CSV table of C-alpha atoms in Angstrom, one decimal:
chain,number,residue,atom,x,y,z
A,104,UNK,CA,-49.3,-28.9,51.4
A,105,UNK,CA,-50.9,-25.6,51.3
A,106,UNK,CA,-48.7,-23.6,53.2
A,107,UNK,CA,-46.3,-24.1,51.0
A,108,UNK,CA,-44.3,-20.7,49.9
A,109,UNK,CA,-43.8,-20.6,46.1
A,110,UNK,CA,-40.5,-19.6,45.5
A,111,UNK,CA,-40.3,-17.2,42.5
A,112,UNK,CA,-36.9,-16.9,39.9
A,113,UNK,CA,-36.8,-13.6,42.4
A,114,UNK,CA,-35.4,-15.2,45.2
A,115,UNK,CA,-33.3,-17.6,43.4
A,116,UNK,CA,-31.5,-14.3,42.3
A,117,UNK,CA,-31.9,-13.4,45.8
A,118,UNK,CA,-30.0,-16.5,46.5
A,119,UNK,CA,-27.6,-15.9,44.4
A,120,UNK,CA,-26.0,-13.4,46.6
A,121,UNK,CA,-25.6,-15.8,48.6
A,122,UNK,CA,-23.1,-18.0,47.0
A,123,UNK,CA,-21.6,-14.1,45.5
A,124,UNK,CA,-20.8,-13.9,49.4
A,125,UNK,CA,-19.1,-16.5,49.7
A,126,UNK,CA,-16.9,-16.3,46.4
A,127,UNK,CA,-16.0,-12.7,48.0
A,128,UNK,CA,-15.0,-14.1,50.9
A,129,UNK,CA,-12.9,-16.1,49.2
A,130,UNK,CA,-10.8,-13.0,46.4
A,131,UNK,CA,-10.2,-11.7,49.8
A,132,UNK,CA,-8.5,-14.3,52.1
A,133,UNK,CA,-6.7,-15.8,48.8
A,134,UNK,CA,-8.8,-19.1,49.2
A,135,UNK,CA,-8.5,-19.4,45.4
A,136,UNK,CA,-11.7,-21.2,45.2
A,137,UNK,CA,-14.2,-18.4,43.6
A,138,UNK,CA,-13.4,-20.0,39.9
A,139,UNK,CA,-14.9,-23.4,41.4
A,140,UNK,CA,-17.8,-22.3,43.1
A,141,UNK,CA,-18.9,-20.7,40.4
A,142,UNK,CA,-18.8,-23.2,38.1
A,143,UNK,CA,-20.2,-25.5,41.0
A,144,UNK,CA,-22.9,-23.0,41.5
A,145,UNK,CA,-23.3,-22.5,37.5
A,146,UNK,CA,-24.1,-26.4,37.8
A,147,UNK,CA,-26.3,-26.4,40.6
A,148,UNK,CA,-28.2,-24.3,38.2
A,149,UNK,CA,-27.6,-26.3,35.3
A,150,UNK,CA,-28.1,-30.2,36.2
A,151,UNK,CA,-31.4,-29.2,39.1
A,152,UNK,CA,-33.1,-26.6,35.5
A,153,UNK,CA,-32.6,-30.0,33.4
A,154,UNK,CA,-33.6,-32.2,36.0
A,155,UNK,CA,-36.6,-30.2,37.2
A,156,UNK,CA,-37.9,-30.2,33.2
A,157,UNK,CA,-37.9,-34.3,33.2
A,158,UNK,CA,-38.6,-35.5,36.5
A,159,UNK,CA,-41.4,-32.7,35.7
A,160,UNK,CA,-42.3,-34.5,31.7
A,161,UNK,CA,-42.1,-38.4,34.1
A,162,UNK,CA,-44.3,-37.1,36.5
A,163,UNK,CA,-46.6,-36.3,33.7
A,164,UNK,CA,-46.9,-38.8,31.7
A,165,UNK,CA,-46.8,-41.5,34.3
A,166,UNK,CA,-45.6,-44.1,31.7
A,167,UNK,CA,-42.8,-47.1,33.6
A,168,UNK,CA,-41.0,-47.1,30.8
A,169,UNK,CA,-39.7,-43.9,30.8
A,170,UNK,CA,-39.4,-44.2,35.1
A,171,UNK,CA,-37.0,-47.1,33.8
A,172,UNK,CA,-35.4,-45.5,31.2
A,173,UNK,CA,-34.5,-42.3,33.8
A,174,UNK,CA,-33.6,-45.6,36.7
A,175,UNK,CA,-31.0,-46.7,33.8
A,176,UNK,CA,-29.5,-43.0,33.7
A,177,UNK,CA,-29.2,-42.8,37.0
A,178,UNK,CA,-27.2,-45.9,37.3
A,179,UNK,CA,-25.4,-44.9,34.4
A,180,UNK,CA,-24.5,-42.3,35.4
A,181,UNK,CA,-24.0,-42.6,39.3
A,182,UNK,CA,-21.8,-46.0,38.7
A,183,UNK,CA,-19.2,-43.6,36.1
A,184,UNK,CA,-19.1,-40.9,39.0
A,185,UNK,CA,-18.0,-43.5,41.8
A,186,UNK,CA,-15.1,-45.0,39.3
A,187,UNK,CA,-13.9,-41.7,39.2
A,188,UNK,CA,-13.9,-40.5,42.2
A,189,UNK,CA,-10.9,-42.8,42.7
A,190,UNK,CA,-7.8,-41.6,43.1
A,191,UNK,CA,-6.3,-45.5,41.4
A,192,UNK,CA,-7.9,-47.9,38.7
A,193,UNK,CA,-7.8,-51.2,37.8
A,194,UNK,CA,-9.4,-52.2,33.7
A,195,UNK,CA,-13.5,-53.4,34.3
A,196,UNK,CA,-13.5,-50.8,37.5
A,197,UNK,CA,-16.7,-49.1,35.7
A,198,UNK,CA,-18.0,-52.5,34.6
A,199,UNK,CA,-17.6,-52.9,39.2
A,200,UNK,CA,-19.3,-50.1,40.5
A,201,UNK,CA,-22.1,-49.7,37.9
A,202,UNK,CA,-22.8,-53.5,38.5
A,203,UNK,CA,-22.6,-52.4,42.4
A,204,UNK,CA,-24.7,-49.4,42.3
A,205,UNK,CA,-27.0,-50.7,39.9
A,206,UNK,CA,-28.0,-54.2,41.5
A,207,UNK,CA,-28.0,-51.9,44.8
A,208,UNK,CA,-30.4,-49.5,43.5
A,209,UNK,CA,-32.2,-52.0,42.4
A,210,UNK,CA,-32.8,-54.7,44.8
A,211,UNK,CA,-33.4,-51.8,48.0
A,212,UNK,CA,-34.8,-49.4,46.5
A,213,UNK,CA,-37.6,-52.4,45.2
A,214,UNK,CA,-38.3,-52.7,48.8
A,215,UNK,CA,-38.5,-49.7,50.0
A,216,UNK,CA,-41.2,-48.1,47.3
A,217,UNK,CA,-43.0,-52.0,47.2
A,218,UNK,CA,-42.8,-53.3,50.3
A,219,UNK,CA,-41.6,-50.7,52.7
A,220,UNK,CA,-43.5,-47.6,51.4
A,221,UNK,CA,-45.9,-49.0,49.2
A,222,UNK,CA,-46.4,-47.3,45.7
A,223,UNK,CA,-49.1,-47.4,44.4
A,224,UNK,CA,-48.8,-48.1,41.4
A,225,UNK,CA,-45.7,-49.3,41.7
A,226,UNK,CA,-43.5,-47.3,39.0
A,227,UNK,CA,-44.9,-44.4,40.6
A,228,UNK,CA,-42.8,-41.7,39.3
A,229,UNK,CA,-43.1,-38.9,42.2
A,230,UNK,CA,-42.4,-41.4,44.4
A,231,UNK,CA,-40.0,-44.1,43.1
A,232,UNK,CA,-36.8,-41.5,41.0
A,233,UNK,CA,-36.3,-39.4,44.2
A,234,UNK,CA,-36.2,-42.6,46.6
A,235,UNK,CA,-33.9,-44.2,44.3
A,236,UNK,CA,-32.4,-41.2,43.1
A,237,UNK,CA,-31.4,-40.4,47.1
A,238,UNK,CA,-30.2,-44.6,47.2
A,239,UNK,CA,-27.7,-43.9,44.7
A,240,UNK,CA,-26.8,-39.9,45.8
A,241,UNK,CA,-25.7,-42.2,49.0
A,242,UNK,CA,-24.0,-45.4,48.5
A,243,UNK,CA,-22.4,-43.5,45.8
A,244,UNK,CA,-20.2,-42.1,48.9
A,245,UNK,CA,-19.9,-45.1,50.2
A,246,UNK,CA,-18.9,-47.3,47.7
A,247,UNK,CA,-16.8,-44.6,46.1
A,248,UNK,CA,-14.9,-44.6,49.8
A,249,UNK,CA,-15.0,-48.4,50.2
A,250,UNK,CA,-12.9,-48.7,46.6
A,251,UNK,CA,-10.4,-46.5,47.4
A,252,UNK,CA,-9.4,-48.0,50.6
A,253,UNK,CA,-9.3,-50.8,49.2
A,254,UNK,CA,-7.6,-50.8,46.5
A,255,UNK,CA,-5.1,-48.6,48.5
A,256,UNK,CA,-5.0,-51.7,50.4
A,257,UNK,CA,-3.7,-53.8,47.9
A,258,UNK,CA,-0.8,-51.5,46.6
A,259,UNK,CA,0.3,-49.8,49.9
A,260,UNK,CA,0.2,-52.9,51.9
A,261,UNK,CA,0.2,-55.9,49.0
A,262,UNK,CA,3.5,-56.9,52.1
A,263,UNK,CA,0.8,-57.9,54.5
A,264,UNK,CA,-1.2,-59.6,52.3
A,265,UNK,CA,2.0,-61.5,50.8
A,266,UNK,CA,2.5,-62.2,54.5
A,267,UNK,CA,-0.4,-64.6,55.3
A,268,UNK,CA,-0.5,-66.0,51.5
A,269,UNK,CA,3.4,-67.1,52.6
A,270,UNK,CA,1.5,-69.2,54.6
A,271,UNK,CA,-1.0,-70.9,52.6
A,272,UNK,CA,-4.7,-68.7,52.8
A,273,UNK,CA,-6.4,-68.5,50.7
A,274,UNK,CA,-7.9,-65.3,48.6
A,275,UNK,CA,-10.7,-65.2,51.1
A,276,UNK,CA,-8.6,-65.6,54.6
A,277,UNK,CA,-5.6,-63.4,52.1
A,278,UNK,CA,-8.8,-60.9,51.6
A,279,UNK,CA,-10.2,-61.0,54.8
A,280,UNK,CA,-9.0,-57.8,57.2
A,281,UNK,CA,-8.8,-55.5,53.2
A,282,UNK,CA,-12.1,-56.3,52.1
A,283,UNK,CA,-13.4,-55.5,56.0
A,284,UNK,CA,-11.6,-52.5,56.5
A,285,UNK,CA,-13.0,-51.2,52.9
A,286,UNK,CA,-16.9,-51.8,53.8
A,287,UNK,CA,-16.2,-50.6,57.5
A,288,UNK,CA,-14.6,-46.9,55.6
A,289,UNK,CA,-17.7,-47.2,52.7
A,290,UNK,CA,-20.1,-47.5,55.6
A,291,UNK,CA,-18.6,-44.4,57.2
A,292,UNK,CA,-20.6,-41.3,56.2
A,293,UNK,CA,-24.4,-43.1,57.0
A,294,UNK,CA,-23.2,-44.3,60.1
A,295,UNK,CA,-22.3,-41.3,61.2
A,296,UNK,CA,-25.5,-39.5,59.3
A,297,UNK,CA,-27.4,-41.7,61.7
A,298,UNK,CA,-25.8,-40.8,64.7
A,299,UNK,CA,-25.9,-37.2,64.5
A,300,UNK,CA,-30.3,-37.1,62.8
A,301,UNK,CA,-32.0,-35.0,64.6
A,302,UNK,CA,-29.2,-34.0,67.0
A,303,UNK,CA,-26.1,-31.9,65.1
A,304,UNK,CA,-28.6,-31.7,61.9
A,305,UNK,CA,-32.1,-31.9,60.4
A,306,UNK,CA,-32.1,-34.3,57.3
A,307,UNK,CA,-32.4,-33.0,54.7
A,308,UNK,CA,-35.4,-34.8,53.5
A,309,UNK,CA,-37.3,-34.4,56.0
A,310,UNK,CA,-36.6,-30.4,56.1
A,311,UNK,CA,-37.5,-30.9,52.8
A,312,UNK,CA,-40.9,-32.5,53.6
A,313,UNK,CA,-41.2,-29.8,56.6
A,314,UNK,CA,-40.6,-26.9,55.0
A,315,UNK,CA,-43.8,-28.2,52.1
A,316,UNK,CA,-46.0,-28.3,54.3
A,317,UNK,CA,-45.6,-32.3,55.7
A,318,UNK,CA,-46.5,-33.0,60.0
A,319,UNK,CA,-43.4,-33.6,61.5
A,320,UNK,CA,-44.2,-37.5,62.5
A,321,UNK,CA,-44.3,-38.2,59.1
A,322,UNK,CA,-41.8,-36.5,57.9
A,323,UNK,CA,-39.6,-37.8,60.6
A,324,UNK,CA,-41.0,-41.3,60.0
A,325,UNK,CA,-40.3,-40.8,56.7
A,326,UNK,CA,-36.3,-40.1,57.0
A,327,UNK,CA,-36.5,-43.1,59.7
A,328,UNK,CA,-37.5,-45.5,56.5
A,329,UNK,CA,-34.6,-43.2,54.1
A,330,UNK,CA,-32.4,-43.8,57.1
A,331,UNK,CA,-32.6,-47.2,56.8
A,332,UNK,CA,-32.6,-47.9,53.5
A,333,UNK,CA,-29.1,-44.9,52.4
A,334,UNK,CA,-27.2,-48.3,55.6
A,335,UNK,CA,-28.4,-51.7,53.6
A,336,UNK,CA,-27.6,-49.6,50.5
A,337,UNK,CA,-24.4,-48.3,51.5
A,338,UNK,CA,-23.7,-51.7,52.9
A,339,UNK,CA,-24.8,-54.1,49.9
A,340,UNK,CA,-22.6,-51.4,47.6
A,341,UNK,CA,-19.9,-52.0,49.9
A,342,UNK,CA,-19.9,-55.5,50.0
A,343,UNK,CA,-20.6,-55.9,46.1
A,344,UNK,CA,-17.8,-53.4,44.9
A,345,UNK,CA,-15.2,-54.9,47.7
A,346,UNK,CA,-16.2,-58.8,46.4
A,347,UNK,CA,-16.2,-57.6,42.4
A,348,UNK,CA,-12.8,-55.5,43.2
A,349,UNK,CA,-11.0,-58.4,44.6
A,350,UNK,CA,-11.5,-60.7,42.5
A,351,UNK,CA,-10.3,-59.0,39.7
A,352,UNK,CA,-7.3,-57.9,41.4
A,353,UNK,CA,-6.7,-61.3,43.0
A,354,UNK,CA,-6.0,-64.4,41.6
A,355,UNK,CA,-8.2,-67.9,42.2
A,356,UNK,CA,-4.6,-68.6,44.0
A,357,UNK,CA,-4.3,-65.3,45.6
A,358,UNK,CA,-1.7,-63.4,44.0
A,359,UNK,CA,-1.4,-60.3,43.3
A,360,UNK,CA,-2.4,-60.2,39.6
A,361,UNK,CA,-0.8,-56.6,39.4
A,362,UNK,CA,2.4,-58.1,39.4
A,363,UNK,CA,1.7,-60.8,35.9
B,2,UNK,CA,21.0,-87.8,50.0
B,3,UNK,CA,17.2,-87.1,48.4
B,4,UNK,CA,15.6,-85.1,46.2
B,5,UNK,CA,13.0,-83.0,49.0
B,6,UNK,CA,11.9,-80.1,46.3
B,7,UNK,CA,11.3,-79.6,42.4
B,8,UNK,CA,10.4,-76.7,41.2
B,9,UNK,CA,11.3,-76.4,37.5
B,10,UNK,CA,11.7,-74.8,34.3
B,11,UNK,CA,11.2,-71.6,35.2
B,12,UNK,CA,11.6,-67.7,33.6
B,13,UNK,CA,11.9,-64.4,34.3
B,14,UNK,CA,12.0,-61.0,32.7
B,15,UNK,CA,12.9,-57.3,34.1
B,16,UNK,CA,10.4,-54.3,34.0
B,17,UNK,CA,12.2,-54.0,31.0
B,18,UNK,CA,12.0,-56.9,29.4
B,19,UNK,CA,15.0,-57.8,28.8
B,20,UNK,CA,15.4,-62.2,30.1
B,21,UNK,CA,17.2,-62.1,33.6
B,22,UNK,CA,17.2,-65.9,33.2
B,23,UNK,CA,15.0,-69.0,31.2
B,24,UNK,CA,13.7,-73.1,32.3
B,25,UNK,CA,15.8,-72.2,35.9
B,26,UNK,CA,15.8,-76.0,37.9
B,27,UNK,CA,14.7,-75.8,41.2
B,28,UNK,CA,16.0,-79.1,42.9
B,29,UNK,CA,17.3,-78.9,46.4
B,30,UNK,CA,17.9,-81.7,49.2
B,31,UNK,CA,16.6,-82.8,52.3
B,32,UNK,CA,18.4,-82.4,55.1
B,33,UNK,CA,20.7,-79.6,53.2
B,34,UNK,CA,21.0,-75.5,53.8
B,35,UNK,CA,21.2,-74.3,49.9
B,36,UNK,CA,22.5,-70.5,49.1
B,37,UNK,CA,21.8,-69.0,45.9
B,38,UNK,CA,24.0,-66.4,45.5
B,39,UNK,CA,24.6,-64.8,42.3
B,40,UNK,CA,25.0,-61.0,40.2
B,41,UNK,CA,22.3,-58.2,42.0
B,42,UNK,CA,19.0,-58.1,40.2
B,43,UNK,CA,20.0,-60.7,38.6
B,44,UNK,CA,17.0,-62.5,39.8
B,45,UNK,CA,17.0,-64.1,42.9
B,46,UNK,CA,15.0,-62.9,45.4
B,47,UNK,CA,12.1,-63.5,42.1
B,48,UNK,CA,13.1,-66.9,41.6
B,49,UNK,CA,12.5,-67.9,45.5
B,50,UNK,CA,9.0,-65.8,44.5
B,51,UNK,CA,8.4,-67.8,41.8
B,52,UNK,CA,9.3,-71.4,43.9
B,53,UNK,CA,6.8,-70.0,46.6
B,54,UNK,CA,3.8,-69.0,43.8
B,55,UNK,CA,4.1,-66.1,45.1
B,56,UNK,CA,5.7,-64.5,41.5
B,57,UNK,CA,3.2,-65.9,38.7
B,58,UNK,CA,5.1,-68.8,36.5
B,59,UNK,CA,3.2,-71.2,33.4
B,60,UNK,CA,3.5,-74.6,33.4
B,61,UNK,CA,6.1,-75.2,36.7
B,62,UNK,CA,5.6,-79.0,37.4
B,63,UNK,CA,6.3,-78.5,41.1
B,64,UNK,CA,7.1,-81.5,42.8
B,65,UNK,CA,6.9,-82.4,47.2
B,66,UNK,CA,8.5,-85.0,48.9
B,67,UNK,CA,8.3,-87.3,45.3
B,68,UNK,CA,4.5,-85.5,45.3
B,69,UNK,CA,4.0,-83.5,42.6
B,70,UNK,CA,1.6,-80.7,43.5
B,71,UNK,CA,-1.6,-78.5,41.0
B,72,UNK,CA,-1.8,-75.4,40.4
B,73,UNK,CA,-4.9,-75.0,42.4
B,74,UNK,CA,-3.2,-76.2,45.4
B,75,UNK,CA,-0.8,-73.2,45.6
B,76,UNK,CA,-1.9,-72.1,48.8
B,77,UNK,CA,-1.2,-75.4,51.0
B,78,UNK,CA,2.4,-75.2,48.3
B,79,UNK,CA,3.1,-72.2,50.1
B,80,UNK,CA,2.1,-73.1,53.4
B,81,UNK,CA,5.0,-76.6,52.7
B,82,UNK,CA,7.4,-73.9,50.3
B,83,UNK,CA,7.4,-71.0,52.4
B,84,UNK,CA,8.7,-68.0,52.3
B,85,UNK,CA,10.8,-65.6,54.2
B,86,UNK,CA,10.2,-62.4,52.6
B,87,UNK,CA,13.2,-60.1,52.1
B,88,UNK,CA,11.3,-56.5,53.7
B,89,UNK,CA,10.1,-59.0,56.7
B,90,UNK,CA,6.9,-57.1,57.0
B,91,UNK,CA,4.6,-57.5,59.3
B,92,UNK,CA,1.0,-57.2,59.6
B,93,UNK,CA,-0.7,-54.6,62.0
B,94,UNK,CA,-1.0,-56.1,66.0
B,95,UNK,CA,1.6,-57.1,68.5
B,96,UNK,CA,4.5,-59.2,68.4
B,97,UNK,CA,2.7,-62.8,69.9
B,98,UNK,CA,-0.1,-61.2,67.2
B,99,UNK,CA,2.6,-60.9,64.2
B,100,UNK,CA,3.7,-64.3,65.4
B,101,UNK,CA,0.9,-66.6,66.0
B,102,UNK,CA,-1.4,-65.4,63.1
B,103,UNK,CA,-1.0,-68.5,60.6
B,104,UNK,CA,-1.8,-70.8,64.4
B,105,UNK,CA,-5.5,-69.3,62.5
B,106,UNK,CA,-5.1,-70.3,58.5
B,107,UNK,CA,-7.2,-73.3,57.6
B,108,UNK,CA,-3.5,-74.4,56.3
B,109,UNK,CA,-2.7,-74.6,59.7
B,110,UNK,CA,-4.6,-78.1,59.7
B,111,UNK,CA,-4.5,-79.3,63.9
B,112,UNK,CA,-1.0,-77.5,64.5
B,113,UNK,CA,-0.6,-75.5,67.9
B,114,UNK,CA,1.6,-72.2,68.2
B,115,UNK,CA,3.6,-73.8,70.7
B,116,UNK,CA,4.4,-70.4,73.4
B,117,UNK,CA,7.0,-72.4,74.2
B,118,UNK,CA,9.0,-72.5,72.0
B,119,UNK,CA,8.3,-69.5,70.5
B,120,UNK,CA,9.7,-67.9,74.4
B,121,UNK,CA,13.4,-69.7,73.4
B,122,UNK,CA,13.6,-69.0,69.6
B,123,UNK,CA,13.1,-65.3,70.7
B,124,UNK,CA,16.2,-66.0,73.2
B,125,UNK,CA,18.6,-67.2,70.5
B,126,UNK,CA,18.1,-64.4,68.5
B,127,UNK,CA,18.6,-62.3,71.2
B,128,UNK,CA,14.4,-60.7,71.4
B,129,UNK,CA,13.9,-63.1,74.7
B,130,UNK,CA,13.7,-58.9,76.4
B,131,UNK,CA,10.9,-57.9,74.1
B,132,UNK,CA,7.7,-57.5,75.0
B,133,UNK,CA,5.3,-60.0,73.2
B,134,UNK,CA,2.2,-57.4,73.7
B,135,UNK,CA,4.2,-54.3,71.7
B,136,UNK,CA,3.1,-53.6,68.8
B,137,UNK,CA,5.0,-55.2,65.7
B,138,UNK,CA,5.1,-51.9,63.9
B,139,UNK,CA,7.5,-50.6,66.1
B,140,UNK,CA,10.7,-52.6,65.4
B,141,UNK,CA,13.1,-52.1,63.8
B,142,UNK,CA,14.5,-53.2,60.2
B,143,UNK,CA,16.6,-56.1,62.4
B,144,UNK,CA,14.5,-56.7,64.9
B,145,UNK,CA,12.0,-57.8,62.4
B,146,UNK,CA,13.8,-60.3,60.3
B,147,UNK,CA,14.7,-62.6,64.1
B,148,UNK,CA,10.6,-62.2,64.4
B,149,UNK,CA,11.0,-63.2,60.9
B,150,UNK,CA,13.1,-66.3,60.9
B,151,UNK,CA,11.0,-67.7,64.9
B,152,UNK,CA,7.7,-67.3,62.7
B,153,UNK,CA,9.6,-69.0,59.7
B,154,UNK,CA,11.2,-72.2,62.2
B,155,UNK,CA,7.9,-72.3,64.5
B,156,UNK,CA,6.0,-73.2,61.8
B,157,UNK,CA,7.6,-75.9,60.4
B,158,UNK,CA,7.7,-76.1,57.1
B,159,UNK,CA,9.5,-78.3,55.6
B,160,UNK,CA,10.7,-75.9,52.9
B,161,UNK,CA,11.9,-72.7,53.6
B,162,UNK,CA,13.1,-70.5,51.0
B,163,UNK,CA,14.8,-67.1,53.1
B,164,UNK,CA,15.3,-64.0,51.0
B,165,UNK,CA,18.7,-61.7,53.1
B,166,UNK,CA,17.1,-63.5,56.7
B,167,UNK,CA,19.9,-61.5,58.0
B,168,UNK,CA,19.3,-57.8,56.7
B,169,UNK,CA,21.1,-56.0,59.6
B,170,UNK,CA,21.9,-57.1,61.6
B,171,UNK,CA,25.3,-57.2,63.3
B,172,UNK,CA,28.0,-60.4,63.6
B,173,UNK,CA,27.4,-61.9,66.2
B,174,UNK,CA,23.2,-62.0,65.6
B,175,UNK,CA,23.7,-62.7,61.6
B,176,UNK,CA,25.7,-66.2,62.9
B,177,UNK,CA,23.6,-67.4,65.3
B,178,UNK,CA,20.5,-66.4,63.1
B,179,UNK,CA,22.5,-68.7,60.1
B,180,UNK,CA,22.7,-72.0,62.3
B,181,UNK,CA,18.9,-72.0,63.2
B,182,UNK,CA,18.6,-72.2,59.8
B,183,UNK,CA,21.1,-74.3,59.0
B,184,UNK,CA,19.7,-77.3,61.8
B,185,UNK,CA,16.1,-76.1,60.4
B,186,UNK,CA,17.7,-77.1,56.8
B,187,UNK,CA,19.8,-80.6,58.1
B,188,UNK,CA,17.1,-82.4,60.2
B,189,UNK,CA,15.1,-85.1,58.5
B,190,UNK,CA,12.6,-84.2,55.6
B,191,UNK,CA,13.9,-80.2,55.8
B,192,UNK,CA,14.9,-77.8,53.3
B,193,UNK,CA,16.0,-74.3,52.6
B,194,UNK,CA,16.7,-72.4,50.1
B,195,UNK,CA,18.5,-69.1,51.4
B,196,UNK,CA,19.8,-65.3,49.5
B,197,UNK,CA,22.1,-64.1,51.4
B,198,UNK,CA,23.9,-60.4,51.9
B,199,UNK,CA,26.8,-61.1,52.9
B,200,UNK,CA,29.0,-63.5,50.3
B,201,UNK,CA,30.7,-64.4,53.2
B,202,UNK,CA,28.6,-66.1,55.5
B,203,UNK,CA,27.4,-68.9,52.3
B,204,UNK,CA,30.9,-71.1,52.7
B,205,UNK,CA,29.4,-72.8,56.0
B,206,UNK,CA,26.4,-74.1,53.7
B,207,UNK,CA,25.9,-77.7,52.2
B,208,UNK,CA,25.9,-76.4,48.6
B,209,UNK,CA,26.0,-73.1,46.5
B,210,UNK,CA,24.0,-72.4,43.6
B,211,UNK,CA,24.8,-69.2,40.8
B,212,UNK,CA,22.0,-67.9,39.3
B,213,UNK,CA,22.8,-66.2,36.1
B,214,UNK,CA,21.5,-65.8,32.3
B,215,UNK,CA,22.5,-68.9,31.5
B,216,UNK,CA,20.9,-70.8,34.0
B,217,UNK,CA,21.4,-71.9,37.8
B,218,UNK,CA,24.4,-73.6,38.3
B,219,UNK,CA,26.6,-75.2,41.4
B,220,UNK,CA,29.5,-73.7,42.6
């Protein structure tokens, strides 16, 4: 990592010129996104700055409880974000997204950090936090897309579900297609990302490692691990949220509860 | 004549909490076509959905052919007491898939889709010229209602609950479809309860019931 070029506050200011240029384009073309762009840029600086400070502290202390607390906070925020992204809502949705994100993050995260990468000690924050952060960030997309699609199906296409019910379909038979379609939708971002990896763009983690001076093949190996991990996380997160939402919104006999 | 189906007591309110009907028990005689009448917005569709087990109903006794059915048997009940839905929805797929999907469900038991009979029924309702591989979503409203009727008749459920099955059909076609429903109802072990858009057609029926806030009365 000796080749790493250190960035100074001046470099960050120069980069700010780029985002200002984007804002000027918005003003010139009346896109009306300059305020949103400015707010997002400020949020990026504040949020990442805070994360940087917290991570430096967590990395320096290297305590398992601190790593665990950081993960719990990350899971709570991810669960909240996944439910707030959906256009529709139901009672208990936040608990379901929290459960889906938490279970996905812990199960897939445990496999990748403990079995695949073999992190030593098991809680080493330098590996555990960024890897689980990537899992959360990506499965968040999958979970919210999957949930949105399922809720839309249950609302807009409820007659199709009832059509199966009137011929004696059980709950699982009536929901098979809506759940399948929702999981498929939740998996789209990760399958697209895997298909385009290396051809359309170099994935973020690999780019970061190469910039930090890692040998390209090592960066590729990490990226492959991450992509397969994200595929598993998206699949698991989507399956969990679709099942949890369906069980909450559809009675055991298949009747859609929204009618009651 | 033996009672084939008994379901009740059923109560329902509209969206504003106004009582539509209370403690109504539906009973259907075997080999009978019963027409359900009543004021518009009076809850006829809700009553049919409750009998079919699609709309919620508390502490209801359901009996079919002398046997009492429990709450945990609702999917099986629905396969025997089948609702022809008012807006005749279709599932994504072809006309053939829309006719045959019920036979892929566990409730079909050993039943198999009868291709030959499906062809005959499609012919009778005036859909004989429609390609069976045509996407069902491209059918008109009237064509969807006739497709739904054919599917329901093929399924051979002991009880059919038909909610305005003749909507969007012209005179002769509506007449033929009504005849098919009546023929189905008058077979041993069968009964049909039907809500009709055109009340004049209800005169050619075995029994007429009227749903009013006071209850269900024979006419």
